[in-house]
Tab-separated table of C-alpha atoms and ligand atoms in Angstrom:
chain	number	residue	atom	x	y	z
T	6	UNK	CA	-0.352	0.215	0.085
T	7	UNK	CA	0.840	3.575	-1.276
T	8	UNK	CA	2.357	6.088	1.962
T	9	UNK	CA	-0.933	7.905	1.575
T	10	UNK	CA	-2.924	5.248	1.563
T	11	UNK	CA	-1.250	3.946	4.852
T	12	UNK	CA	-1.666	6.798	6.532
T	13	UNK	CA	-5.222	7.650	6.087
T	14	UNK	CA	-6.277	4.000	6.971
T	15	UNK	CA	-4.271	5.018	10.398
T	16	UNK	CA	-5.767	8.215	10.458
T	17	UNK	CA	-9.324	7.708	9.977
T	18	UNK	CA	-8.754	4.286	12.790
T	19	UNK	CA	-7.308	7.258	15.381
T	20	UNK	CA	-10.343	9.656	13.546
T	21	UNK	CA	-12.364	7.194	15.397
T	22	UNK	CA	-10.671	6.670	18.590
T	23	UNK	CA	-10.559	10.424	19.334
T	24	UNK	CA	-14.512	10.720	18.895
T	25	UNK	CA	-15.307	7.763	21.952
T	26	UNK	CA	-13.185	9.717	23.680
T	27	UNK	CA	-14.815	12.775	23.323
T	28	UNK	CA	-18.465	11.248	24.168
T	29	UNK	CA	-16.759	9.485	27.171
T	30	UNK	CA	-15.390	13.183	27.737
T	31	UNK	CA	-19.158	14.171	27.318
T	32	UNK	CA	-20.045	12.439	29.923
T	33	UNK	CA	-17.798	13.437	32.380
T	34	UNK	CA	-19.379	17.020	31.148
T	35	UNK	CA	-22.781	15.496	32.144
T	36	UNK	CA	-21.978	14.262	35.582
T	37	UNK	CA	-20.234	17.380	36.566
T	38	UNK	CA	-24.405	19.125	35.326
T	39	UNK	CA	-26.834	17.913	34.435
T	40	UNK	CA	-26.826	14.222	35.498
T	41	UNK	CA	-29.526	12.371	38.175
T	42	UNK	CA	-27.663	12.132	41.382
T	43	UNK	CA	-28.935	8.274	41.282
T	44	UNK	CA	-26.920	7.697	37.923
T	45	UNK	CA	-23.683	7.519	39.581
T	46	UNK	CA	-23.523	3.780	40.029
T	47	UNK	CA	-23.969	3.076	35.964
T	48	UNK	CA	-22.194	6.139	35.314
T	49	UNK	CA	-19.339	4.827	36.562
T	50	UNK	CA	-20.137	1.014	33.764
T	51	UNK	CA	-20.626	3.789	31.347
T	52	UNK	CA	-17.743	5.191	31.695
T	53	UNK	CA	-15.350	1.106	32.020
T	54	UNK	CA	-17.078	0.356	28.964
T	55	UNK	CA	-16.285	3.633	27.165
T	56	UNK	CA	-12.130	3.178	28.426
T	57	UNK	CA	-12.453	-0.202	27.465
T	58	UNK	CA	-13.410	0.065	24.181
T	59	UNK	CA	-10.975	3.696	23.657
T	60	UNK	CA	-7.955	1.323	25.547
T	61	UNK	CA	-8.131	-1.324	23.282
T	62	UNK	CA	-8.667	0.830	20.132
T	63	UNK	CA	-5.729	2.897	21.252
T	64	UNK	CA	-3.457	-0.247	21.541
T	65	UNK	CA	-4.862	-1.814	18.156
T	66	UNK	CA	-1.797	-4.016	16.757
T	67	UNK	CA	-2.749	-2.184	13.741
T	68	UNK	CA	-1.504	0.802	14.674
T	69	UNK	CA	1.937	-0.468	14.647
T	70	UNK	CA	1.822	-1.834	11.891
T	71	UNK	CA	1.108	1.254	9.642
T	72	UNK	CA	3.734	3.335	12.545
T	73	UNK	CA	6.018	1.355	11.532
T	74	UNK	CA	4.973	1.323	7.268
T	75	UNK	CA	5.147	5.399	7.488
T	76	UNK	CA	8.584	5.172	8.878
T	77	UNK	CA	10.318	8.265	7.136
T	78	UNK	CA	7.309	8.923	4.636
T	79	UNK	CA	6.715	12.302	3.752
T	80	UNK	CA	3.474	13.209	3.534
T	81	UNK	CA	4.027	16.825	4.997
T	82	UNK	CA	4.209	19.408	7.903
T	83	UNK	CA	0.320	18.082	9.247
T	84	UNK	CA	0.959	14.438	8.462
T	85	UNK	CA	4.238	14.674	10.377
T	86	UNK	CA	2.826	16.328	13.741
T	87	UNK	CA	0.290	14.074	13.618
T	88	UNK	CA	2.524	10.752	13.424
T	89	UNK	CA	4.538	12.726	15.931
T	90	UNK	CA	1.539	12.977	17.855
T	91	UNK	CA	-0.045	8.713	16.931
T	92	UNK	CA	3.383	7.431	18.092
T	93	UNK	CA	3.534	9.171	21.038
T	94	UNK	CA	-0.003	7.969	22.442
T	95	UNK	CA	0.910	4.291	21.090
T	96	UNK	CA	4.039	4.086	22.902
T	97	UNK	CA	2.615	5.292	26.353
T	98	UNK	CA	-0.412	3.111	26.101
T	99	UNK	CA	1.832	-0.135	25.517
T	100	UNK	CA	4.669	0.282	27.321
T	101	UNK	CA	2.460	0.082	30.958
T	102	UNK	CA	1.697	-3.334	31.741
T	103	UNK	CA	-1.978	-3.880	31.256
T	104	UNK	CA	-2.539	-5.022	35.067
T	105	UNK	CA	-0.543	-1.724	36.382
T	106	UNK	CA	-2.909	-0.135	34.035
T	107	UNK	CA	-5.610	-1.952	35.721
T	108	UNK	CA	-4.465	-2.072	39.177
T	109	UNK	CA	-4.033	1.636	38.972
T	110	UNK	CA	-7.466	2.218	37.425
T	111	UNK	CA	-8.347	0.265	40.586
T	112	UNK	CA	-6.979	2.205	43.167
T	113	UNK	CA	-7.434	5.434	42.471
T	114	UNK	CA	-11.318	4.911	41.489
T	115	UNK	CA	-11.286	4.672	45.060
T	116	UNK	CA	-8.811	6.929	46.882
T	117	UNK	CA	-9.935	10.189	46.223
T	118	UNK	CA	-13.167	8.742	48.114
T	119	UNK	CA	-10.412	8.546	50.846
T	120	UNK	CA	-9.469	11.476	50.777
T	121	UNK	CA	-11.567	13.428	50.991
T	122	UNK	CA	-12.568	11.881	54.142
T	123	UNK	CA	-9.456	12.935	55.505
T	124	UNK	CA	-9.964	16.081	54.822
T	125	UNK	CA	-13.053	16.786	56.439
T	126	UNK	CA	-11.743	14.789	59.473
T	127	UNK	CA	-8.809	16.804	58.475
T	128	UNK	CA	-6.104	14.017	59.778
T	129	UNK	CA	-3.574	13.033	57.035
T	130	UNK	CA	-3.158	10.101	58.978
T	131	UNK	CA	-6.638	8.777	57.342
T	132	UNK	CA	-5.411	9.079	53.610
T	133	UNK	CA	-1.418	8.393	54.535
T	134	UNK	CA	-1.195	4.709	53.542
T	135	UNK	CA	-3.943	4.985	50.530
T	136	UNK	CA	-1.297	8.072	49.074
T	137	UNK	CA	1.431	5.611	49.861
T	138	UNK	CA	-0.408	2.634	47.396
T	139	UNK	CA	-0.968	5.408	45.001
T	140	UNK	CA	2.524	7.053	44.861
T	141	UNK	CA	4.055	2.837	44.247
T	142	UNK	CA	1.785	2.205	41.526
T	143	UNK	CA	2.791	5.627	39.731
T	144	UNK	CA	6.376	5.143	40.065
T	145	UNK	CA	5.792	1.178	38.816
T	146	UNK	CA	4.278	3.204	36.050
T	147	UNK	CA	6.812	6.279	35.489
T	148	UNK	CA	9.643	4.066	35.323
T	149	UNK	CA	7.842	1.765	32.669
T	150	UNK	CA	6.781	4.894	29.915
T	151	UNK	CA	10.940	5.925	31.010
T	152	UNK	CA	12.776	2.950	29.462
T	153	UNK	CA	15.476	4.178	31.976
T	154	UNK	CA	15.600	7.607	31.645
T	155	UNK	CA	14.065	9.823	34.827
T	156	UNK	CA	10.603	8.835	35.568
T	157	UNK	CA	9.288	11.804	36.943
T	158	UNK	CA	10.599	13.419	33.407
T	159	UNK	CA	8.087	10.417	31.949
T	160	UNK	CA	5.461	11.818	34.435
T	161	UNK	CA	5.324	15.328	32.638
T	162	UNK	CA	5.695	14.233	29.779
T	163	UNK	CA	1.947	13.031	29.681
T	164	UNK	CA	0.968	16.960	30.122
T	165	UNK	CA	3.777	18.678	29.360
T	166	UNK	CA	5.119	16.879	26.523
T	167	UNK	CA	9.518	18.000	25.989
T	168	UNK	CA	9.769	20.145	30.055
T	169	UNK	CA	11.989	17.672	32.188
T	170	UNK	CA	12.235	18.349	36.169
T	171	UNK	CA	15.653	20.425	36.125
T	172	UNK	CA	14.529	22.869	33.320
T	173	UNK	CA	11.844	23.555	36.375
T	174	UNK	CA	13.994	23.646	39.007
T	175	UNK	CA	15.983	26.957	37.591
T	176	UNK	CA	12.881	28.205	36.513
T	177	UNK	CA	10.189	27.485	39.548
T	178	UNK	CA	13.437	28.636	41.365
T	179	UNK	CA	14.302	31.830	40.031
T	180	UNK	CA	10.509	32.629	40.262
T	181	UNK	CA	9.797	31.992	43.511
T	182	UNK	CA	12.612	34.125	44.501
T	183	UNK	CA	10.855	37.253	42.860
T	184	UNK	CA	7.930	36.229	44.180
T	185	UNK	CA	8.552	35.851	48.164
T	186	UNK	CA	10.810	39.400	47.651
T	187	UNK	CA	7.726	41.130	45.954
T	188	UNK	CA	5.248	39.891	48.250
T	189	UNK	CA	7.333	40.965	51.499
T	190	UNK	CA	7.526	44.197	49.782
T	191	UNK	CA	3.185	44.047	49.253
T	192	UNK	CA	3.409	42.993	53.278
T	193	UNK	CA	5.180	45.760	54.690
T	194	UNK	CA	2.703	48.191	52.650
T	195	UNK	CA	0.577	50.541	54.362
T	196	UNK	CA	-1.948	49.933	50.696
T	197	UNK	CA	-5.004	49.125	52.707
T	198	UNK	CA	-7.613	47.535	50.097
T	199	UNK	CA	-11.793	47.784	50.436
T	200	UNK	CA	-13.115	44.760	51.429
T	201	UNK	CA	-16.590	44.062	49.058
T	202	UNK	CA	-19.791	44.048	51.902
T	203	UNK	CA	-23.139	43.465	49.057
T	204	UNK	CA	-25.705	41.072	47.953
T	205	UNK	CA	-25.158	40.243	44.067
T	206	UNK	CA	-27.773	38.550	42.840
T	207	UNK	CA	-27.685	34.887	41.230
T	208	UNK	CA	-29.220	35.761	37.954
T	209	UNK	CA	-27.258	38.880	37.087
T	210	UNK	CA	-24.450	36.849	37.765
T	211	UNK	CA	-24.773	34.884	35.517
T	212	UNK	CA	-26.234	37.893	32.995
T	213	UNK	CA	-22.958	39.255	33.678
T	214	UNK	CA	-20.604	35.771	32.851
T	215	UNK	CA	-22.534	35.230	29.550
T	216	UNK	CA	-21.307	38.659	28.744
T	217	UNK	CA	-17.789	38.481	30.196
T	218	UNK	CA	-17.555	34.926	27.969
T	219	UNK	CA	-18.644	36.668	24.628
T	220	UNK	CA	-16.695	39.627	25.425
T	221	UNK	CA	-13.706	37.220	25.413
T	222	UNK	CA	-15.231	35.614	22.439
T	223	UNK	CA	-16.360	32.783	23.287
T	224	UNK	CA	-18.729	31.567	20.318
T	225	UNK	CA	-21.872	30.733	21.722
T	226	UNK	CA	-23.225	28.561	18.313
T	227	UNK	CA	-20.544	26.202	19.341
T	228	UNK	CA	-20.153	25.793	23.079
T	229	UNK	CA	-22.852	26.492	26.412
T	230	UNK	CA	-22.551	28.074	29.899
T	231	UNK	CA	-23.867	25.982	33.170
T	232	UNK	CA	-23.392	25.752	36.637
T	233	UNK	CA	-21.155	23.425	37.963
T	234	UNK	CA	-19.396	23.045	41.886
T	235	UNK	CA	-15.319	23.175	40.386
T	236	UNK	CA	-15.244	25.521	37.094
T	237	UNK	CA	-13.627	23.521	33.748
T	238	UNK	CA	-14.578	23.516	30.176
T	239	UNK	CA	-14.542	20.456	28.068
T	240	UNK	CA	-14.982	19.082	24.821
T	241	UNK	CA	-13.085	21.070	21.402
T	242	UNK	CA	-13.708	21.822	18.297
T	243	UNK	CA	-17.278	22.869	17.438
T	244	UNK	CA	-18.542	21.248	21.032
T	245	UNK	CA	-16.657	23.462	23.530
T	246	UNK	CA	-18.380	23.750	26.967
T	247	UNK	CA	-17.949	25.818	29.619
T	248	UNK	CA	-18.954	25.558	33.714
T	249	UNK	CA	-18.797	28.332	36.497
T	250	UNK	CA	-19.845	29.237	39.722
T	251	UNK	CA	-21.959	31.521	41.609
T	252	UNK	CA	-21.118	32.764	45.172
T	253	UNK	CA	-24.459	36.221	45.960
T	254	UNK	CA	-21.323	37.432	48.888
T	255	UNK	CA	-18.347	37.133	45.980
T	256	UNK	CA	-19.576	37.827	42.229
T	257	UNK	CA	-15.655	37.442	41.162
T	258	UNK	CA	-15.404	33.730	41.484
T	259	UNK	CA	-18.534	33.396	39.139
T	260	UNK	CA	-16.565	36.037	36.782
T	261	UNK	CA	-13.296	35.452	36.629
T	262	UNK	CA	-14.123	31.303	36.554
T	263	UNK	CA	-15.889	32.265	33.137
T	264	UNK	CA	-12.843	34.505	31.711
T	265	UNK	CA	-10.890	31.410	32.901
T	266	UNK	CA	-12.951	28.625	31.348
T	267	UNK	CA	-13.330	30.319	27.878
T	268	UNK	CA	-10.066	31.532	28.039
T	269	UNK	CA	-9.194	27.392	27.838
T	270	UNK	CA	-12.348	27.304	25.274
T	271	UNK	CA	-11.213	29.917	23.138
T	272	UNK	CA	-8.139	28.668	22.357
T	273	UNK	CA	-9.973	24.692	21.576
T	274	UNK	CA	-12.827	27.223	18.849
T	275	UNK	CA	-9.739	28.623	17.832
T	276	UNK	CA	-7.637	25.734	16.065
T	277	UNK	CA	-7.717	25.399	11.823
T	278	UNK	CA	-10.995	23.677	11.658
T	279	UNK	CA	-9.182	21.285	9.395
T	280	UNK	CA	-7.392	19.489	12.336
T	281	UNK	CA	-10.919	18.644	13.969
T	282	UNK	CA	-11.233	15.223	15.068
T	283	UNK	CA	-7.186	14.443	14.769
T	284	UNK	CA	-4.823	14.576	16.742
T	285	UNK	CA	-3.931	17.920	16.156
T	286	UNK	CA	-7.354	19.466	16.635
T	287	UNK	CA	-6.693	20.395	20.519
T	288	UNK	CA	-4.713	21.676	22.250
T	289	UNK	CA	-1.241	21.274	22.769
T	290	UNK	CA	-0.618	20.954	26.149
T	291	UNK	CA	-1.532	20.974	29.974
T	292	UNK	CA	0.663	24.352	30.330
T	293	UNK	CA	-0.500	25.957	26.908
T	294	UNK	CA	-4.028	25.883	28.164
T	295	UNK	CA	-3.323	27.489	31.275
T	296	UNK	CA	-1.665	29.836	28.894
T	297	UNK	CA	-4.413	31.167	27.908
T	298	UNK	CA	-6.868	30.881	30.465
T	299	UNK	CA	-5.264	32.918	32.828
T	300	UNK	CA	-3.905	35.685	29.794
T	301	UNK	CA	-7.782	35.926	29.376
T	302	UNK	CA	-8.347	36.097	33.244
T	303	UNK	CA	-5.530	38.443	34.156
T	304	UNK	CA	-2.959	39.536	31.904
T	305	UNK	CA	-6.466	40.566	29.929
T	306	UNK	CA	-9.276	40.529	32.818
T	307	UNK	CA	-7.690	42.016	35.536
T	308	UNK	CA	-5.616	44.670	34.168
T	309	UNK	CA	-6.624	48.423	35.149
T	310	UNK	CA	-7.940	49.133	32.023
T	311	UNK	CA	-9.980	45.865	31.650
T	312	UNK	CA	-11.576	46.466	34.977
T	313	UNK	CA	-12.441	50.359	34.448
T	314	UNK	CA	-14.590	48.985	31.987
T	315	UNK	CA	-16.127	46.326	34.232
T	316	UNK	CA	-16.467	48.152	37.146
T	317	UNK	CA	-19.060	50.421	34.964
T	318	UNK	CA	-21.290	47.423	34.063
T	319	UNK	CA	-21.052	46.029	38.025
T	320	UNK	CA	-22.684	48.620	38.343
T	321	UNK	CA	-25.424	49.184	35.599
T	322	UNK	CA	-26.172	45.199	36.940
T	323	UNK	CA	-25.869	45.602	40.854
T	324	UNK	CA	-25.807	49.166	41.589
T	325	UNK	CA	-23.720	50.718	43.697
T	326	UNK	CA	-21.915	47.741	45.672
T	327	UNK	CA	-20.033	50.269	48.264
T	328	UNK	CA	-16.719	50.587	45.904
T	329	UNK	CA	-16.147	54.131	45.861
T	330	UNK	CA	-14.084	54.335	41.835
T	331	UNK	CA	-12.559	51.738	39.307
T	332	UNK	CA	-9.169	53.064	41.405
T	333	UNK	CA	-10.589	50.832	44.394
T	334	UNK	CA	-12.286	48.278	42.160
T	335	UNK	CA	-9.377	47.363	40.528
T	336	UNK	CA	-7.500	47.184	43.804
T	337	UNK	CA	-9.803	44.994	45.186
T	338	UNK	CA	-9.896	42.866	41.992
T	339	UNK	CA	-6.141	42.604	42.542
T	340	UNK	CA	-5.880	42.122	46.200
T	341	UNK	CA	-2.928	40.077	47.620
T	342	UNK	CA	-4.702	38.070	50.802
T	343	UNK	CA	-2.642	35.744	53.203
T	344	UNK	CA	-4.671	32.727	52.446
T	345	UNK	CA	-4.475	28.958	53.003
T	346	UNK	CA	-5.718	27.615	50.075
T	347	UNK	CA	-3.873	27.403	46.072
T	348	UNK	CA	-7.440	27.730	43.991
T	349	UNK	CA	-8.042	31.095	46.218
T	350	UNK	CA	-4.277	32.696	45.385
T	351	UNK	CA	-3.697	35.721	43.930
T	352	UNK	CA	-1.262	36.318	40.781
T	353	UNK	CA	1.520	37.149	43.610
T	354	UNK	CA	1.420	33.770	45.737
T	355	UNK	CA	-0.432	31.453	43.480
T	356	UNK	CA	3.256	30.017	42.205
T	357	UNK	CA	3.965	30.076	45.691
T	358	UNK	CA	1.909	27.496	45.853
T	359	UNK	CA	2.498	25.370	42.559
T	360	UNK	CA	6.322	25.256	43.518
T	361	UNK	CA	6.189	23.769	47.166
T	362	UNK	CA	3.855	21.337	45.008
T	363	UNK	CA	6.154	20.759	42.782
T	364	UNK	CA	9.607	20.352	44.499
T	365	UNK	CA	7.559	18.154	47.195
T	366	UNK	CA	6.373	15.989	44.838
T	367	UNK	CA	9.275	15.349	43.133
T	368	UNK	CA	11.475	14.215	46.516
T	369	UNK	CA	8.561	11.779	46.382
T	370	UNK	CA	9.057	10.691	43.058
T	371	UNK	CA	12.726	10.228	43.812
T	372	UNK	CA	12.179	8.942	47.160
T	373	UNK	CA	14.411	11.714	48.665
T	374	UNK	CA	10.521	12.005	50.485
T	375	UNK	CA	8.178	9.207	52.232
T	376	UNK	CA	4.800	9.835	52.763
T	377	UNK	CA	5.146	9.315	56.724
T	378	UNK	CA	6.936	12.879	56.098
T	379	UNK	CA	4.624	14.279	53.638
T	380	UNK	CA	2.696	16.745	55.957
T	381	UNK	CA	5.465	18.111	57.720
T	382	UNK	CA	7.603	18.951	55.317
T	383	UNK	CA	4.389	20.479	53.784
T	384	UNK	CA	4.402	22.621	56.764
T	385	UNK	CA	7.383	23.592	57.176
T	386	UNK	CA	7.667	25.107	52.747
T	387	UNK	CA	4.513	26.124	53.648
T	388	UNK	CA	5.690	28.872	56.909
T	389	UNK	CA	9.051	29.406	55.083
T	390	UNK	CA	7.416	30.280	51.275
T	391	UNK	CA	4.350	32.155	53.204
T	392	UNK	CA	5.399	33.468	56.405
T	393	UNK	CA	2.919	32.002	58.422
T	394	UNK	CA	2.182	28.897	59.479
T	395	UNK	CA	-0.780	25.537	58.108
T	396	UNK	CA	-3.548	25.713	60.988
T	397	UNK	CA	-5.166	22.614	59.813
T	398	UNK	CA	-4.604	19.877	57.246
T	399	UNK	CA	-7.707	20.806	55.216
T	400	UNK	CA	-5.489	23.590	55.016
T	401	UNK	CA	-2.302	22.743	54.151
T	402	UNK	CA	-1.050	18.554	52.809
T	403	UNK	CA	-5.237	17.950	52.052
T	404	UNK	CA	-6.535	21.250	50.451
T	405	UNK	CA	-5.311	19.487	46.825
T	406	UNK	CA	-7.072	15.953	44.949
T	407	UNK	CA	-4.560	15.856	42.302
T	408	UNK	CA	-2.444	13.264	44.128
T	409	UNK	CA	-5.305	10.889	44.983
T	410	UNK	CA	-5.798	10.904	42.012
T	411	UNK	CA	-2.708	9.986	41.171
T	412	UNK	CA	-1.948	12.736	39.394
T	413	UNK	CA	2.300	13.514	39.548
T	414	UNK	CA	3.364	15.882	36.628
T	415	UNK	CA	0.522	17.941	36.368
T	416	UNK	CA	1.196	20.398	39.516
T	417	UNK	CA	3.961	22.049	37.255
T	418	UNK	CA	2.147	23.071	34.255
T	419	UNK	CA	-0.248	25.277	36.509
T	420	UNK	CA	2.874	27.560	36.852
T	421	UNK	CA	3.599	26.634	33.394
T	422	UNK	CA	0.756	28.256	32.249
T	423	UNK	CA	1.553	31.644	33.739
T	424	UNK	CA	5.240	31.621	33.060
T	425	UNK	CA	4.137	31.561	29.195
T	426	UNK	CA	1.593	33.794	29.718
T	427	UNK	CA	4.274	36.329	30.571
T	428	UNK	CA	5.569	35.773	27.509
T	429	UNK	CA	3.339	35.930	24.911
T	430	UNK	CA	1.652	38.917	26.823
T	431	UNK	CA	4.929	41.138	26.618
T	432	UNK	CA	4.960	39.915	23.023
T	433	UNK	CA	0.917	41.137	22.553
T	434	UNK	CA	2.065	44.140	24.283
T	435	UNK	CA	4.198	45.458	22.069
T	436	UNK	CA	2.012	43.770	18.890
T	437	UNK	CA	-0.970	45.513	19.769
T	438	UNK	CA	-0.611	48.739	20.424
T	439	UNK	CA	-3.995	50.089	21.012
T	440	UNK	CA	-4.544	47.063	23.971
T	441	UNK	CA	-5.169	49.195	26.976
T	442	UNK	CA	-7.720	51.398	24.918
T	443	UNK	CA	-9.445	48.014	23.868
T	444	UNK	CA	-10.306	46.904	27.161
T	445	UNK	CA	-10.950	50.153	28.831
T	446	UNK	CA	-13.743	49.874	26.017
T	447	UNK	CA	-14.340	46.235	27.048
T	448	UNK	CA	-12.847	45.342	24.119
T	449	UNK	CA	-10.537	42.031	23.311
T	450	UNK	CA	-11.042	41.425	19.700
T	451	UNK	CA	-7.656	42.678	18.877
T	452	UNK	CA	-5.826	40.633	21.802
T	453	UNK	CA	-7.467	37.521	21.129
T	454	UNK	CA	-7.317	37.683	17.659
T	455	UNK	CA	-3.632	38.193	17.952
T	456	UNK	CA	-3.084	34.907	20.082
T	457	UNK	CA	-5.575	33.224	17.632
T	458	UNK	CA	-2.957	34.292	14.767
T	459	UNK	CA	-0.414	33.665	16.457
T	460	UNK	CA	-0.459	30.423	19.753
T	461	UNK	CA	-4.846	28.734	19.275
T	462	UNK	CA	-5.098	28.349	15.509
T	463	UNK	CA	-1.907	25.687	15.635
T	464	UNK	CA	-3.668	23.334	18.177
T	465	UNK	CA	-0.717	20.458	18.053
T	466	UNK	CA	1.305	21.698	15.303
T	467	UNK	CA	3.790	22.591	16.783
T	468	UNK	CA	5.586	20.529	20.482
T	469	UNK	CA	4.621	23.297	23.213
T	470	UNK	CA	8.013	25.363	23.814
T	471	UNK	CA	8.718	25.251	20.129
T	472	UNK	CA	4.754	26.909	19.889
T	473	UNK	CA	5.381	29.552	22.724
T	474	UNK	CA	9.251	30.267	21.292
T	475	UNK	CA	7.664	31.792	18.726
T	476	UNK	CA	4.467	33.281	19.453
T	477	UNK	CA	6.572	35.348	22.098
T	478	UNK	CA	9.063	35.523	20.169
T	479	UNK	CA	12.335	34.699	22.862
T	480	UNK	CA	12.840	32.293	24.768
T	481	UNK	CA	11.267	30.513	27.760
T	482	UNK	CA	11.915	32.614	31.534
T	483	UNK	CA	10.133	33.480	34.035
T	484	UNK	CA	11.296	37.072	33.762
T	485	UNK	CA	8.721	38.390	31.759
T	486	UNK	CA	5.712	37.150	34.171
T	487	UNK	CA	7.738	38.248	36.893
T	488	UNK	CA	8.275	42.542	35.417
T	489	UNK	CA	4.146	41.814	34.468
T	490	UNK	CA	3.824	41.623	38.526
T	491	UNK	CA	6.252	43.244	39.691
T	492	UNK	CA	4.856	46.683	37.296
T	493	UNK	CA	1.414	45.845	38.057
T	494	UNK	CA	1.316	45.322	41.822
T	495	UNK	CA	4.269	48.103	42.929
T	496	UNK	CA	1.785	50.328	41.312
T	497	UNK	CA	-1.243	48.982	43.795
T	498	UNK	CA	0.720	48.241	46.674
T	499	UNK	CA	4.062	50.519	46.167
T	500	UNK	CA	3.318	53.432	45.072
R	615	LIG	ZN1	-7.118	26.337	33.866
């Protein structure tokens, strides 16, 4: 068979697998938004059946034969990128022994419940034996994937291909120094940020959320907005859905969750439609995905210019809500607090949370830290980086679900997203000179047009690092992020 025909047959197989994965994704969306409570067990059976079907397709022996036949074939850059991605996913799916994969699925299906109980009881000892088991299994899996290389790098490769622990240590280490220094100066500032005390009706918040998603380029013809306990976006191509949550006392939860998820969804919606259902037709990595959600949310959505517009819209919708003017509103939206919880952290301290999780999980995977010593290590590091002590495990080592379900190597992608967003924003401000004026009018069109043109449309065509460097015109570095944070927060707190 000619190379083109082999490639077409392979791609047809992969497209049908991707279609099934998207159906499974829709079932997850439904579970978080619409599913009747009583359907949970039945849904578990659906997921199991889908997983079995998808795994069988991903490990089908024909894939190996097609890939071998296509070795060295030249079918153009898009086919080459598809083949690279198919090869990687086939390698990963076939490297892990089946009984190990089954055991990981079995253990992680119950470990999340044990973590939730430990968190509710505020007792790390309830969770520690389960975490030790999950860690042991994930280390075995990483060793199988690494094929003699570094196990933690193999884990990273699942979420951020090409990234290594060595590179992360350097990036996040330098970021940490800059952030601790900035945070200390902010804490010494006499500037007091106003406090919000008002009731914001749910229907108006949802109205504003819809308006904001639209203002950030979300295509309503190919999406929808619903409520979920933990906001997320799901899907790709022409069915990309977002969720948000509503707290009547704190509208910023809804507002910035919506903008964040519109960033994830906008990336998926912005990919070249010709890539639909192929490996190229989705965001290239978790870090690049997070760069889009964070630049929408922070560099654009929390900018002084956009806050001026948002303040006006909120006054229209909610009346006088006790904030005097645009400057006070901007300071409120960007307030640097003193909290324990990563998901509630401000832009200055967020990456300190990620840095400590990265170093702790890296030590766990390397075997330098045991699960029994994890809680103490967490508390020591938190005190060193945040300047105050963890008061209880649910505010400390038990706050995040990730490790309970075996997500090691995932946390760093949050910081990479912020670092990437810093690089992209630096290039964006130079490429779109009227950006401030646009944002002050609530208009993100030129900014998002630039992101779409330079990054989003490419989907999986380039590797993550190459994509960011190509779009931002520079090597990946924490410097633009630190410079942006310094300028912004010095303006609010130190002037
Ligand atoms: Zn995100």
